[in-house]
């Protein structure tokens, strides 16, 4: 069924590109405008390319547009967290007790290129790069742009506009400015920033560390992580406070102080970083923010992806959430019999609680990753959960599995159920109510019972 | 000790006026600028004047500047909530089991006038009305203004700037625009708005309803409240959803539909509102929002009052929180040996958790007031709490008492302790673990024990 509506999508990042592709497949006239240059025409230094964790919800989006086979070659499976202590000892904590459940390290630009190449094959898609949006008329669905090499503006008139222009969305800013509707919005920064660094390939041109894991150096307040790249390097990210503590981004001002800090806190990582002294000062320090707003639609415009729900990266769900947006919107569009206005309203209302949930989960996970992963009670809980998942693969799902591998469960449900389960297990372990004398089945039954009571907000007085 | 610094305060509402007065008493050169006209020179219709609930934290601010005797005559004590059901039956639920604990209805403009009159007696205070702030330089502590009757701008150069310019603060907006520091901010609206109405005095020129109470008509999703004025009228506020439900602000478009709605839901109130049909359409419908930001200081500027923490009105704490800001800042200033820069930083960090707490409590109380106040379990809890406060006046404090009457306890502590206590009591009542067979002392001991466990986030497995 060919659609007559013209659709303007502002922002050709991962979310905008996937959305454009799906709407092109649906038969809409799609104009996709991006302010940056075409990433396929500029060479990016491989070591600097940001990699992302692609998991089930993101894959659902890739499958929706039929590109699952094209991306396979770009995915590097990571089976679990490889924890590094200060003495360089490592310990693998698997993501799931079920076989075949893992996350994938994938290059952001590599994935984006696959989507853009596919878009090029559609006659009903007009792709524009280097065009910055300077104004949006939300009620008329008109938007003005200018190119980098010209000061003149031109206007695109469409039937609807999608704002997929990221955390600093111009479309969202226009919603903030509109009067006459109650637009709630927030932008919250952590006191930590991040900086990307590199493990280059080893002297033998191999991965310098175990390839099949997401490496973590949890150090209480701060942490280092590393994800493998296709070129056998790792992208390493330091999450560090801007101020306070023994070391912070403001205090690390010399190559010596940086090396001293790494020597003390990350000695085994330092051994793999010949360029630390230069990279640390050449690469930018970026802030970590959460953006929320409500509603996501006004006039003839809808926000999607980071533009409506930018989250911190600690659950590896940013891209996955944006891709799931596209799938959910596509479903709602079909259910609405392709009435775009209705679909905008339904999507804004039904998706928002899930976006809020993954934003909260991502913030929680920052604390878990930098500190709890290394604590005894947490390790005991993970060990038990993996055993339960292995023994009862269709009955037990940890919070991590619910969020990451259970794409049929909404983020909100995953959060509510997962949090209750965590609280129940930690409480039961602490009170020594789970132990080796019980069968795994009895332990599962007890956990399920107490989780349900916690979920219902009940005060527990007996087990 | 005379101070040499010049202080520019933008916004002469309640918070700005009290702050100006205290800083003038401290010896600073104070310029206080207000965009509205001088409320002492324009007649306000008495029925339309907004009244506020003044309680212990606000009184602490009034005492700090020595005006407690001047305001006494303006205070109307309200001893509790007078609940009205649909049949017009009433029931008084006292605010405290202790004698002498009540809140006061006071006119916003009356209180503001007392503060402005006092400011006029200070030679080191320059008061300007009708001057709108158009730009603020936060780093230089310069601000530009223009008057209503002129388009020309002028600039005031000060040593520091205080932004006490309310929920729509221009000073805060300038902080949002600044780059180079991580400014978190949010603005969240409820789906309800409010409209002010009136009970005029009775035919006998008396109060049309019981004077010594805050009247509430809780109706689940919506509610009506009424507070007494000095002129024997009541200011009545309708809190109603903008859309949805049987009746809402968007659907009530005729005098007939408004009267029908009141006849069904608020019949005893309707009987006291001869002007409802005209007032409803003449008076504005206003939104209910919460504003938060962090940090509150940048450059040489500090936000205070609603500018940094606007809250919804359901705990009657907006003005009280702002006045407590002034007291806390005054204490910190003295502890910092009058180093303004240090005081700004310390105040921003130490006060923020308390502002967040009262914002959250105010949102909670909306749900409590419009629905729970009329529920059996809630009434049973309140009955028990009043008995405990009466019997053990130095040992038991309900959440309401902690927030409203315990000015030596911070909002954050009041919230944490009060919420745990509420959860404990409701849980114990629900599980029939509190009953007439126990002495009040035993009940108190049990509540304290379980509250402490809830506060510590413990899962309870036995009592």
mmCIF file of C-alpha atoms in Angstrom, chain A residues 176 181-192 242-243 287-288 345 349 423-428 430-431 433 450 454 457-463, chain B residues 176 181-192 242-243 287-288 345 349 423-428 430-431 433 450 454 457-463:
data_model
loop_
_atom_site.group_PDB
_atom_site.id
_atom_site.type_symbol
_atom_site.label_atom_id
_atom_site.label_comp_id
_atom_site.label_asym_id
_atom_site.label_seq_id
_atom_site.Cartn_x
_atom_site.Cartn_y
_atom_site.Cartn_z
ATOM 1 C CA UNK A 176 10.243 23.756 24.972
ATOM 2 C CA UNK A 181 0.902 23.171 26.033
ATOM 3 C CA UNK A 182 2.448 21.763 29.162
ATOM 4 C CA UNK A 183 5.813 20.432 28.099
ATOM 5 C CA UNK A 184 7.751 18.785 30.927
ATOM 6 C CA UNK A 185 11.446 18.308 30.344
ATOM 7 C CA UNK A 186 14.656 17.619 32.215
ATOM 8 C CA UNK A 187 18.344 17.337 31.590
ATOM 9 C CA UNK A 188 20.477 15.812 34.336
ATOM 10 C CA UNK A 189 24.213 15.344 34.384
ATOM 11 C CA UNK A 190 26.272 12.937 36.429
ATOM 12 C CA UNK A 191 29.238 14.317 38.355
ATOM 13 C CA UNK A 192 31.367 11.995 36.201
ATOM 14 C CA UNK A 242 35.157 15.868 37.285
ATOM 15 C CA UNK A 243 36.207 16.828 40.797
ATOM 16 C CA UNK A 287 29.636 14.709 30.024
ATOM 17 C CA UNK A 288 27.119 11.986 30.883
ATOM 18 C CA UNK A 345 -0.202 10.185 20.347
ATOM 19 C CA UNK A 349 1.974 7.706 25.744
ATOM 20 C CA UNK A 423 15.899 -6.887 46.550
ATOM 21 C CA UNK A 424 14.426 -10.268 47.444
ATOM 22 C CA UNK A 425 17.601 -12.232 46.686
ATOM 23 C CA UNK A 426 19.928 -9.790 48.459
ATOM 24 C CA UNK A 427 17.616 -9.700 51.478
ATOM 25 C CA UNK A 428 17.303 -13.494 51.586
ATOM 26 C CA UNK A 430 21.772 -11.410 53.935
ATOM 27 C CA UNK A 431 19.382 -13.112 56.351
ATOM 28 C CA UNK A 433 17.569 -17.825 54.214
ATOM 29 C CA UNK A 450 9.348 -12.969 48.201
ATOM 30 C CA UNK A 454 8.223 -6.957 47.267
ATOM 31 C CA UNK A 457 4.909 -3.211 48.022
ATOM 32 C CA UNK A 458 4.005 -5.475 50.905
ATOM 33 C CA UNK A 459 5.826 -5.309 54.189
ATOM 34 C CA UNK A 460 7.085 -8.807 54.824
ATOM 35 C CA UNK A 461 6.586 -10.205 58.276
ATOM 36 C CA UNK A 462 7.187 -13.856 57.673
ATOM 37 C CA UNK A 463 8.461 -16.173 54.949
ATOM 38 C CA UNK B 176 20.741 27.117 31.400
ATOM 39 C CA UNK B 181 29.384 23.989 33.373
ATOM 40 C CA UNK B 182 27.051 21.063 33.823
ATOM 41 C CA UNK B 183 23.731 22.588 34.727
ATOM 42 C CA UNK B 184 21.011 20.015 35.386
ATOM 43 C CA UNK B 185 17.461 21.299 35.298
ATOM 44 C CA UNK B 186 13.911 20.080 35.018
ATOM 45 C CA UNK B 187 10.409 21.425 34.765
ATOM 46 C CA UNK B 188 7.534 19.003 35.282
ATOM 47 C CA UNK B 189 3.840 19.692 35.072
ATOM 48 C CA UNK B 190 0.981 17.789 36.607
ATOM 49 C CA UNK B 191 -1.928 16.811 34.366
ATOM 50 C CA UNK B 192 -4.077 18.970 36.673
ATOM 51 C CA UNK B 242 -7.091 19.414 32.054
ATOM 52 C CA UNK B 243 -8.531 16.419 30.234
ATOM 53 C CA UNK B 287 -0.712 24.972 35.631
ATOM 54 C CA UNK B 288 0.984 23.145 38.524
ATOM 55 C CA UNK B 345 28.729 27.013 47.229
ATOM 56 C CA UNK B 349 25.131 21.875 48.120
ATOM 57 C CA UNK B 423 4.869 2.481 55.423
ATOM 58 C CA UNK B 424 5.407 0.739 58.752
ATOM 59 C CA UNK B 425 2.086 1.845 60.243
ATOM 60 C CA UNK B 426 0.048 1.048 57.130
ATOM 61 C CA UNK B 427 1.742 -2.345 56.830
ATOM 62 C CA UNK B 428 1.213 -3.149 60.496
ATOM 63 C CA UNK B 430 -3.055 -4.092 57.225
ATOM 64 C CA UNK B 431 -1.560 -7.209 58.798
ATOM 65 C CA UNK B 433 -0.404 -6.338 64.085
ATOM 66 C CA UNK B 450 9.564 -1.559 62.086
ATOM 67 C CA UNK B 454 12.099 0.092 56.674
ATOM 68 C CA UNK B 457 15.936 -0.715 53.484
ATOM 69 C CA UNK B 458 15.829 -4.060 55.237
ATOM 70 C CA UNK B 459 13.524 -6.799 54.093
ATOM 71 C CA UNK B 460 11.450 -7.693 57.112
ATOM 72 C CA UNK B 461 10.997 -11.355 57.825
ATOM 73 C CA UNK B 462 9.737 -11.246 61.374
ATOM 74 C CA UNK B 463 8.524 -8.707 63.898
#
